Coordinates of N, CA and C and ligand atoms in Angstrom, one line a residue:
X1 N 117.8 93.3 89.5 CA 116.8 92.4 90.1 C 116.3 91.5 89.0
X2 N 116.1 90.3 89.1 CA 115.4 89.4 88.9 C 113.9 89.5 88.1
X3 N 113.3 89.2 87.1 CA 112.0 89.1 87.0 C 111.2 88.5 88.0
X4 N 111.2 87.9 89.0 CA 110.6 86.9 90.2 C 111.0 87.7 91.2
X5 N 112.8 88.7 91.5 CA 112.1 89.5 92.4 C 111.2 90.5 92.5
X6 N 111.1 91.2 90.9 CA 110.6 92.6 90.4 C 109.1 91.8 91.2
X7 N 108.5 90.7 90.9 CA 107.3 90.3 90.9 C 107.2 90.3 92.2
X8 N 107.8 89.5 93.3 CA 107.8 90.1 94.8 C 107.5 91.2 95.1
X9 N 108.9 92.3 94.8 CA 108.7 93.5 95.2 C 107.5 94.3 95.0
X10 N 107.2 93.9 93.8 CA 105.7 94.6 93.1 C 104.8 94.3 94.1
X11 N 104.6 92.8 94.6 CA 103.1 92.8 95.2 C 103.8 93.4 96.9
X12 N 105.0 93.1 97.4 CA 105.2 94.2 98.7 C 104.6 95.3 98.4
X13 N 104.9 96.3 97.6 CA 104.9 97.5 97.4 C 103.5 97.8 97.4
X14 N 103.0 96.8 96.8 CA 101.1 97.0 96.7 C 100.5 96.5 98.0
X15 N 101.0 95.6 99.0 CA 100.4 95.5 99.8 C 100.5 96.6 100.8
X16 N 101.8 97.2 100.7 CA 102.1 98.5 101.8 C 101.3 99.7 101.6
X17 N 101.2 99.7 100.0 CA 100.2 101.0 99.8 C 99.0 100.8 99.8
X18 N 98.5 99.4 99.8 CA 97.1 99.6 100.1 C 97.0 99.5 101.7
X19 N 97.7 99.0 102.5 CA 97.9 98.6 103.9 C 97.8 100.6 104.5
X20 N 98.2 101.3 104.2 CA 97.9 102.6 104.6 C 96.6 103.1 103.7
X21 N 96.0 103.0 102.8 CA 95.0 103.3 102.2 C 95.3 104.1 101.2
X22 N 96.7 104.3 100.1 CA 97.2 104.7 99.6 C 96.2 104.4 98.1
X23 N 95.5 103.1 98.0 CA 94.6 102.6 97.1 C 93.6 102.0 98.0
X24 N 92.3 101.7 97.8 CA 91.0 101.2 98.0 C 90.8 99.8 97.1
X25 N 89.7 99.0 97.3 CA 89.1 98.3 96.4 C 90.3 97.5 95.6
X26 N 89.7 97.7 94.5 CA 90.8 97.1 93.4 C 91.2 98.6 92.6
X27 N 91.3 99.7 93.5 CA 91.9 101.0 92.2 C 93.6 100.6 92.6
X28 N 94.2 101.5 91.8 CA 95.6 101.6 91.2 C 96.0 100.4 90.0
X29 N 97.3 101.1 90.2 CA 97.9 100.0 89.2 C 99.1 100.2 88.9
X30 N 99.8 98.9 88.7 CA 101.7 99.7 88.8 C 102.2 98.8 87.5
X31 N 103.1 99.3 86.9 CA 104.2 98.8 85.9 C 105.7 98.6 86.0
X32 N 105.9 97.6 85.5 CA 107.9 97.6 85.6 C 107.9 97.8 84.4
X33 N 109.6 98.0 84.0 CA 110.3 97.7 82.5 C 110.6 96.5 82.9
X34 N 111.0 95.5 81.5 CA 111.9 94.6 82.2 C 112.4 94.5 80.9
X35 N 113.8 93.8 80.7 CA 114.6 93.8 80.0 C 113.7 93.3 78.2
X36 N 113.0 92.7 78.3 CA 111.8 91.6 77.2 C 110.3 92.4 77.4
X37 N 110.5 93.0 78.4 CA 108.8 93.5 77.9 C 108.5 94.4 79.4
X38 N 107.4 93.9 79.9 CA 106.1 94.7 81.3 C 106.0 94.2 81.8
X39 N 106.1 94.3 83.3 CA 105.3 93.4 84.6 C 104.1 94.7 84.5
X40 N 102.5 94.4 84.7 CA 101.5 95.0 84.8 C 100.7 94.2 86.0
X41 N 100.3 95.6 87.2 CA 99.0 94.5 88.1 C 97.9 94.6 87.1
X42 N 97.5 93.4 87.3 CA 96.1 92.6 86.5 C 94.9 93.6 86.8
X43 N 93.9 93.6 86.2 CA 92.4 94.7 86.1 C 91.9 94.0 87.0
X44 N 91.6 95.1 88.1 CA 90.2 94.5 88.8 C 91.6 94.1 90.0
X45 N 92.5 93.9 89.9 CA 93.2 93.1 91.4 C 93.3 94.1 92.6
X46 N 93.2 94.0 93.5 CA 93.3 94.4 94.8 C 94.8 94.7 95.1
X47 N 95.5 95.8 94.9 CA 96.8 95.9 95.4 C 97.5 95.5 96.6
X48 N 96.3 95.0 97.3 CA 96.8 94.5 98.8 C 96.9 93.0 99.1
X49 N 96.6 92.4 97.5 CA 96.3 90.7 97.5 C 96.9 90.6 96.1
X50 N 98.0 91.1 95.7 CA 98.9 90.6 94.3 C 99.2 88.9 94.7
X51 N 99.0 88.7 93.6 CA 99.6 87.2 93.5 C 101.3 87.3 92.9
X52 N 102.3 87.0 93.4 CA 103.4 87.4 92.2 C 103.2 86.6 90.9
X53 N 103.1 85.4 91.1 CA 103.2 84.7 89.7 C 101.6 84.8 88.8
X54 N 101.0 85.4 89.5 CA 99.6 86.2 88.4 C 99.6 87.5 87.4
X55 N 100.7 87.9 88.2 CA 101.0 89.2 87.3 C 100.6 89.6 86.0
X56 N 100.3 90.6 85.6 CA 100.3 90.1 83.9 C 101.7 90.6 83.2
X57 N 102.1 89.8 82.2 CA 103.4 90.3 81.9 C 102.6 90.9 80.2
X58 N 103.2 91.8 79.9 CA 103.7 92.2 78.4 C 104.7 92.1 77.5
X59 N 104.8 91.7 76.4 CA 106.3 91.7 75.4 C 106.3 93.4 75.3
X60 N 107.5 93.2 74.8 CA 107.9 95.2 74.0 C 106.9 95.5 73.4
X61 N 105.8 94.9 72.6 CA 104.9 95.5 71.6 C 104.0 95.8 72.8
X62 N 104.2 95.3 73.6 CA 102.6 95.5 74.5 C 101.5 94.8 74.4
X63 N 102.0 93.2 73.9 CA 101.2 92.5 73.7 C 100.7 91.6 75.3
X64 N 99.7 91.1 75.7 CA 99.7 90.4 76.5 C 100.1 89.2 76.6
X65 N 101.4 88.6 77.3 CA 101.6 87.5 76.8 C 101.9 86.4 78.2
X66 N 101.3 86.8 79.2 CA 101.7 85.8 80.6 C 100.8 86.4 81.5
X67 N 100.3 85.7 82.6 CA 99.3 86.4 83.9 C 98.3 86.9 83.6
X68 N 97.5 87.1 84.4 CA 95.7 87.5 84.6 C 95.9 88.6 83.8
X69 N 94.7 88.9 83.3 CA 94.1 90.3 82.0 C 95.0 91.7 82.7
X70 N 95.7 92.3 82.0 CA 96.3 93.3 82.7 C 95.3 94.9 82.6
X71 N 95.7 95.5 83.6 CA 94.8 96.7 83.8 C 94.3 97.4 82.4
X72 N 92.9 98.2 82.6 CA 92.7 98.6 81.4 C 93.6 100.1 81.8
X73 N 94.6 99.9 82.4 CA 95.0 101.8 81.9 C 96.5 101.1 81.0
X74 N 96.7 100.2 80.8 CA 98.0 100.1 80.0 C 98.4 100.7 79.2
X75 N 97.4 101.4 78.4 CA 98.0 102.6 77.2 C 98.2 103.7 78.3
X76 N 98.1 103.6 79.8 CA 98.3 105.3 81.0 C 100.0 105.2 80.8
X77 N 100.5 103.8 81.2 CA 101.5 103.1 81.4 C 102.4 103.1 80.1
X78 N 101.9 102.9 79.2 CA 102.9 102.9 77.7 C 103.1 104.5 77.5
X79 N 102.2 105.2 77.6 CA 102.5 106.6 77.4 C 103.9 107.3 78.2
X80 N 103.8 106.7 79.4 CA 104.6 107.2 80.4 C 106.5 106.4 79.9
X81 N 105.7 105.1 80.0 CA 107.0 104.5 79.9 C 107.9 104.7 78.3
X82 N 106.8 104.7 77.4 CA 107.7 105.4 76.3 C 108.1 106.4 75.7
X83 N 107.5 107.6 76.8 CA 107.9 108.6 76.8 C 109.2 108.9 77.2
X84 N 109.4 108.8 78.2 CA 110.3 108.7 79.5 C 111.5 107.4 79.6
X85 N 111.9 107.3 79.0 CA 113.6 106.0 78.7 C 113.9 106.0 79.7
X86 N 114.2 106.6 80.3 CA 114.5 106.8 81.5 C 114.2 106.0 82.8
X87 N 112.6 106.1 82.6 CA 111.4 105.4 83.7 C 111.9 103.7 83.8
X88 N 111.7 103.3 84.9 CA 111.4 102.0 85.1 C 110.7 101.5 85.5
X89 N 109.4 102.6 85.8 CA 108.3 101.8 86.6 C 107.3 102.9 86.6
X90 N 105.9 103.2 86.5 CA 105.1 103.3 86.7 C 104.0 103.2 87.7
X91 N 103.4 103.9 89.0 CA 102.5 103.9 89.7 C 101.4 105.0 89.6
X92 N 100.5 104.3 89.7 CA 99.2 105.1 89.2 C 98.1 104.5 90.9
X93 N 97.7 105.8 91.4 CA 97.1 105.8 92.8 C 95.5 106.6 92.7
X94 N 95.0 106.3 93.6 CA 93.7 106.9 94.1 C 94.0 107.1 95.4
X95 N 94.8 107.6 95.8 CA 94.9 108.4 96.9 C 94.8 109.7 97.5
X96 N 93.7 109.4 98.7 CA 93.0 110.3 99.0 C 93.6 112.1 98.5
X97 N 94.7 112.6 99.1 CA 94.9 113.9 99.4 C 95.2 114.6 97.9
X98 N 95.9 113.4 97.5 CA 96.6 113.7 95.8 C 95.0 113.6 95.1
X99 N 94.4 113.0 94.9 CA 92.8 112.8 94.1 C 92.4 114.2 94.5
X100 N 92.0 114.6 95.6 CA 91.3 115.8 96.5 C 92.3 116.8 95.3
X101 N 93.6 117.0 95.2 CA 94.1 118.2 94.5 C 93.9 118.1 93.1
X102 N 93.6 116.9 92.8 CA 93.3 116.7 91.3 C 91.7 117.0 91.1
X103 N 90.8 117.2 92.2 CA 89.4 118.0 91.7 C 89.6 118.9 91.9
X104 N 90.6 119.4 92.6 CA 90.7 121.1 92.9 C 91.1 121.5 91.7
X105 N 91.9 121.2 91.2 CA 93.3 121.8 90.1 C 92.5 121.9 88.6
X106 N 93.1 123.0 88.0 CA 92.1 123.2 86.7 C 93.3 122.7 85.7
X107 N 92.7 122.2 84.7 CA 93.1 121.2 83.6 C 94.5 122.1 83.0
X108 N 95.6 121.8 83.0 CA 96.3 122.5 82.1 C 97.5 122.8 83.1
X109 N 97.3 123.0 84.3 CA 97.7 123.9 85.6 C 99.4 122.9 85.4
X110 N 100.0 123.6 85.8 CA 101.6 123.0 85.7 C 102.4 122.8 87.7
X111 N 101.9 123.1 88.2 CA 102.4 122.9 89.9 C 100.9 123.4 90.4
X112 N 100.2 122.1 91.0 CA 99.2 122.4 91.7 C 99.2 122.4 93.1
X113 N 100.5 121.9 93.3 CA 100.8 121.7 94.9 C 102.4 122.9 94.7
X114 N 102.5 123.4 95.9 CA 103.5 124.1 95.9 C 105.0 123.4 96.4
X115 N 105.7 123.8 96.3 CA 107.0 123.2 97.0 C 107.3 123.2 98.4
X116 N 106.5 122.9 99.2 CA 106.6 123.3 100.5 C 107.9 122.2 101.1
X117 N 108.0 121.1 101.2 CA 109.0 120.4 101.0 C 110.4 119.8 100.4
X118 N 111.6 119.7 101.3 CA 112.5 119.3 100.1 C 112.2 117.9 99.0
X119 N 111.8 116.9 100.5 CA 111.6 115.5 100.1 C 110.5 115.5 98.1
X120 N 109.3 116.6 98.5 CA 108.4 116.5 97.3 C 109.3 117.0 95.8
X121 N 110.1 117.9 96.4 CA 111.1 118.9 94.8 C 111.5 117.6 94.7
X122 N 112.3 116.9 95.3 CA 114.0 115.9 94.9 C 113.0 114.8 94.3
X123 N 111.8 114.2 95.2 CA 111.1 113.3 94.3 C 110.0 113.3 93.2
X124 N 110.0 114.6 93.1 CA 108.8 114.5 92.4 C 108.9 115.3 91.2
X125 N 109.7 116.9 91.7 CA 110.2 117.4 90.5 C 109.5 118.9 90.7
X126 N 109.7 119.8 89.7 CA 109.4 121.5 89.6 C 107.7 121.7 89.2
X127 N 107.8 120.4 88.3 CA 106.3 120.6 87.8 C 105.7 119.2 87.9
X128 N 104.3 119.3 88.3 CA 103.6 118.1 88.1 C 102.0 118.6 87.3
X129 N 102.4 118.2 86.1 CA 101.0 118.9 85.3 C 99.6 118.3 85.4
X130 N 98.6 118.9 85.2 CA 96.7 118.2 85.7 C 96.5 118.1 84.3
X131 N 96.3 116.4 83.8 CA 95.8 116.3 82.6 C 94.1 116.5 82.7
X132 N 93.6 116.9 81.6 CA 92.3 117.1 81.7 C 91.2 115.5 82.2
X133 N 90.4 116.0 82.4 CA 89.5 114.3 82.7 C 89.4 113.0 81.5
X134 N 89.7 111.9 81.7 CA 89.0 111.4 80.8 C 88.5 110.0 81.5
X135 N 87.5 109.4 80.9 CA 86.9 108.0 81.9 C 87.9 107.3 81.9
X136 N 88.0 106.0 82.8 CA 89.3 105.3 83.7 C 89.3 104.3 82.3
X137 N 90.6 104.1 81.8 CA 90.7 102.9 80.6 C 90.0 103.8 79.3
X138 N 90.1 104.9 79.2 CA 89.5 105.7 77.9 C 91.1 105.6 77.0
X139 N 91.3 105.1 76.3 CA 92.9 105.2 75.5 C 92.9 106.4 74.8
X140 N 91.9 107.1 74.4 CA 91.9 109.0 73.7 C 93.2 109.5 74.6
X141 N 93.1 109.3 76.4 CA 94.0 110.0 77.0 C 95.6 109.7 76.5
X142 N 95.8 108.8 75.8 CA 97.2 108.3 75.3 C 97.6 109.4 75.5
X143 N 97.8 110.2 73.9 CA 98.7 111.1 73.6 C 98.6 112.3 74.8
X144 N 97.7 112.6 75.2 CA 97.6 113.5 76.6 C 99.1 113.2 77.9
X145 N 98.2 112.2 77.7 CA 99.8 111.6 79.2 C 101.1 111.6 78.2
X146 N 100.9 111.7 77.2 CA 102.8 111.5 76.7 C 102.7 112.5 76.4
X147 N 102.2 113.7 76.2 CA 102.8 115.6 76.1 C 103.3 115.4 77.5
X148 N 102.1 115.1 78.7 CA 102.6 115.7 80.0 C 103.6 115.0 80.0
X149 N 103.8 113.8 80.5 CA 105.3 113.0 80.8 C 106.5 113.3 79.8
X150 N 106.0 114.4 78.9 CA 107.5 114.6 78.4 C 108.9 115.4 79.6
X151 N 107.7 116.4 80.0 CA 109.0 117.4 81.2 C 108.4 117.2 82.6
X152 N 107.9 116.0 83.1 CA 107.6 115.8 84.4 C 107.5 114.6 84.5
X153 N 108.0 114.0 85.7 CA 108.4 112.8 86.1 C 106.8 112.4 86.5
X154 N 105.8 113.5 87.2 CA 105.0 112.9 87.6 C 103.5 113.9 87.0
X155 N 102.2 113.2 87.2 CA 100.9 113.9 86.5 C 99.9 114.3 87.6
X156 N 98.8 115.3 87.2 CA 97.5 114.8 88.1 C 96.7 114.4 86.9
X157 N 95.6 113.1 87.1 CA 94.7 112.9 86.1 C 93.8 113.6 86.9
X158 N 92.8 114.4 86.2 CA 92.0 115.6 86.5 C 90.8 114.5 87.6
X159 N 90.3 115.0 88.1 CA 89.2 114.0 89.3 C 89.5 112.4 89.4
X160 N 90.9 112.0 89.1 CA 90.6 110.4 89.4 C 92.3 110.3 89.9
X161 N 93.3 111.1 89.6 CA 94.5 111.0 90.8 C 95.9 110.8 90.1
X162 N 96.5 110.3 90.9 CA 98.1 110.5 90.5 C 98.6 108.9 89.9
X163 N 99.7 110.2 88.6 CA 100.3 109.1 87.8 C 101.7 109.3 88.4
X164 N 102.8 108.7 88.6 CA 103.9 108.7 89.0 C 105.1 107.7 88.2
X165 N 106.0 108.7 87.9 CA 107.1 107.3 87.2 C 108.3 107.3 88.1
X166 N 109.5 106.8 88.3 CA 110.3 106.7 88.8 C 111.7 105.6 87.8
X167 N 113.1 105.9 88.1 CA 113.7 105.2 87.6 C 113.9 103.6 87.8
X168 N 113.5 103.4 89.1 CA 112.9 101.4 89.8 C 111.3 102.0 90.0
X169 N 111.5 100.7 90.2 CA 110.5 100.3 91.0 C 110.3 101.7 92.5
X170 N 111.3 100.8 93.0 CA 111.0 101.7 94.6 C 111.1 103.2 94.5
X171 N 111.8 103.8 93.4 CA 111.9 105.0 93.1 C 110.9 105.5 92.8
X172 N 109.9 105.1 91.9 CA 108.1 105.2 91.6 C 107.3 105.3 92.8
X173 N 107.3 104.1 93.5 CA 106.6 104.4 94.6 C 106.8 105.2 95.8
X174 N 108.3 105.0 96.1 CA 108.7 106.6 97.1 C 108.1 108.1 96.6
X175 N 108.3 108.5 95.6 CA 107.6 109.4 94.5 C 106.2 110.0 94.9
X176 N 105.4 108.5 94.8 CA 104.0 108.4 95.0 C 103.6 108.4 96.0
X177 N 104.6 108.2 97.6 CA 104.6 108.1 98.9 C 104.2 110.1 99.1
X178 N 105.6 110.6 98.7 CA 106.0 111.4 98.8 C 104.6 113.0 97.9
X179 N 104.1 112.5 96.9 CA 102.9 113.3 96.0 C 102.1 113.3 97.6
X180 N 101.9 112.2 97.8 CA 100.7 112.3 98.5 C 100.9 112.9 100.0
X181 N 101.8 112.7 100.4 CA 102.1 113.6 101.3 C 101.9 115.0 101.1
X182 N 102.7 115.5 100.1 CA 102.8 116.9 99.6 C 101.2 117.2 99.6
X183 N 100.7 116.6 98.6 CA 98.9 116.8 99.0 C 98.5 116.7 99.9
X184 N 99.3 116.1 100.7 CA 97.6 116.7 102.2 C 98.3 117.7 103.1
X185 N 100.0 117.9 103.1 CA 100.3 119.1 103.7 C 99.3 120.6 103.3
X186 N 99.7 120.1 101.4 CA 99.0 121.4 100.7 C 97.5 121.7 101.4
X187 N 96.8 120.7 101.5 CA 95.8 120.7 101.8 C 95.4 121.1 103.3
X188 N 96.1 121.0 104.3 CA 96.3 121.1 105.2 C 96.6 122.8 105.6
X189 N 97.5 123.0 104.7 CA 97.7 125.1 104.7 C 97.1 125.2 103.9
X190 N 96.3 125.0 102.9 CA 95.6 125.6 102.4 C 94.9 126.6 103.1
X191 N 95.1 128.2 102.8 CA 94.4 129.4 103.2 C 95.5 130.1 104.2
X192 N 97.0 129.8 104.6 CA 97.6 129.5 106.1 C 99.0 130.4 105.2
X193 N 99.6 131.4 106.0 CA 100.2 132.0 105.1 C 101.9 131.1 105.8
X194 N 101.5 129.8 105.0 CA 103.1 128.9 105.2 C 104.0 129.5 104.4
X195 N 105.3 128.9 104.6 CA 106.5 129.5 103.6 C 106.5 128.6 102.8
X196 N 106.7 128.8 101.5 CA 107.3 127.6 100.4 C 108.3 127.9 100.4
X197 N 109.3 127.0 99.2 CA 110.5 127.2 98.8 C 110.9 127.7 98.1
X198 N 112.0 128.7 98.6 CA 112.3 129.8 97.4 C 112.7 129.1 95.9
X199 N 112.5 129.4 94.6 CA 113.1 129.4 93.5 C 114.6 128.6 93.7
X200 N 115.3 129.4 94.3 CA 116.7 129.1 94.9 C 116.7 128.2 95.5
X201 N 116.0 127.8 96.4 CA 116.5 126.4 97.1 C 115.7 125.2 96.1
X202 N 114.6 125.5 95.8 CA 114.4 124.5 94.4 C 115.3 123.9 93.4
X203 N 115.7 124.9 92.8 CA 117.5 125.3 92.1 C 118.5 124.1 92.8
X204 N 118.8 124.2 94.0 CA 119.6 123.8 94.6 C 119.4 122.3 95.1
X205 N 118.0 121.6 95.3 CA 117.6 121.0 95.8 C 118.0 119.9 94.0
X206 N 117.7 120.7 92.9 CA 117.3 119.5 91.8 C 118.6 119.5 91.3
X207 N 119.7 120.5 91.5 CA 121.1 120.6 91.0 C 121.7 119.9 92.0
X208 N 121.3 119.5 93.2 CA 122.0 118.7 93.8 C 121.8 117.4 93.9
X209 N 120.5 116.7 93.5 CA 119.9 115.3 93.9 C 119.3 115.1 92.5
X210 N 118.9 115.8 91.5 CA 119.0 115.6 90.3 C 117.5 115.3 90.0
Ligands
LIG301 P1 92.4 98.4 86.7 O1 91.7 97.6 87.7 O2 92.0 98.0 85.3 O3 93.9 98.4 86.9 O4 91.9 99.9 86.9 C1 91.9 100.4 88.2 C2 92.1 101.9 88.1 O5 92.7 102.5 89.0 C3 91.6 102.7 87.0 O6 92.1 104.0 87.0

């Protein structure tokens, strides 16, 4: 893809997740790789009203170098993305069910949602760890999010919600479709003696779809 279409798809993607309520207000915030540097949505922007050519872009250093002021979680975003080679994109949400398990979950906790689903294992992965709290745009959290994003594709930030990487774009967001689901099923049985997924089918689920 294109830098102009990454920039499209970005503001689709934000209009669809704010269009279900996936984000509020002006919370979240998403990142590309691109070949020269970052597509970042701008601080303060409403995910449901991206401008594509407002975008803010970054060089590789992480300097700001194109589009409106970019989010203050950009060091959430470098942590992830340079952790992770792998990653191509970054989504970071305030959504409802996933936020709700992130004030439940105690800081440190390594699977706060259970595997109740195939779709959550294949997207999201064995573990998704609860970084402890810190204020929104606090850069202390740096080194935090790059221990957790070392062995998990995806995070809980302790009372403020889900970080999500993915190898695209759409891969990030499906991810982050898919967290939040898993949170409100969880939420949903909570106390309900559901079945999860055996070990074995987990096994089978990440040995097969990867
Ligand atoms: P920005 O508007 O700076 O991207 O911050 C929004 C947010 O979700 C903070 O966590």
């Amino acid at each position: 893809m294109t830098e102009a279409d990454l920039r499209d798809r970005l503001a689709e993607h934000g209009r669809l997740l704010f269009g279900r309520g996936y984000s509020v207000g002006s919370a979240g915030n998403i990142s590309v790789r691109l070949p020269d540097g970052y597509l970042m949505t701008p601080t303060n922007s409403c995910l449901g009203r991206l401008d594509p050519a407002r975008i803010s872009k970054l060089d590789r250093d992480w300097r700001h170098v194109a589009g409106d002021k970019p989010s203050k979680e950009v060091f959430l975003h470098r942590a992830v993305l340079e952790t992770r080679p792998e990653a191509g994109a970054v989504v970071h949400l305030h959504s409802t069910h996933a936020t709700a398990i992130a004030c439940l979950a105690t800081p440190g906790e390594a699977a706060p949602i259970p595997p109740l689903t195939p779709y959550f294992v294949m997207r999201v992965g064995r573990v998704l760890p609860v970084v402890r709290y810190y204020r929104p745009g606090d850069a202390a959290m740096e080194p935090a999010i790059a221990a957790a994003a070392k062995d998990a594709r995806a995070m809980l930030l302790a009372n403020h919600g889900p970080v999500v990487s993915g190898k695209t774009l759409d891969d990030a967001v499906y991810a982050a479709e898919e967290l939040e689901e898993a949170a409100k099923l969880a939420l949903m049985l909570r106390g309900q003696d559901a079945r999860v997924l055996t070990p074995a089918e987990v096994e089978d689920l990440l040995a097969t779809f990867g």
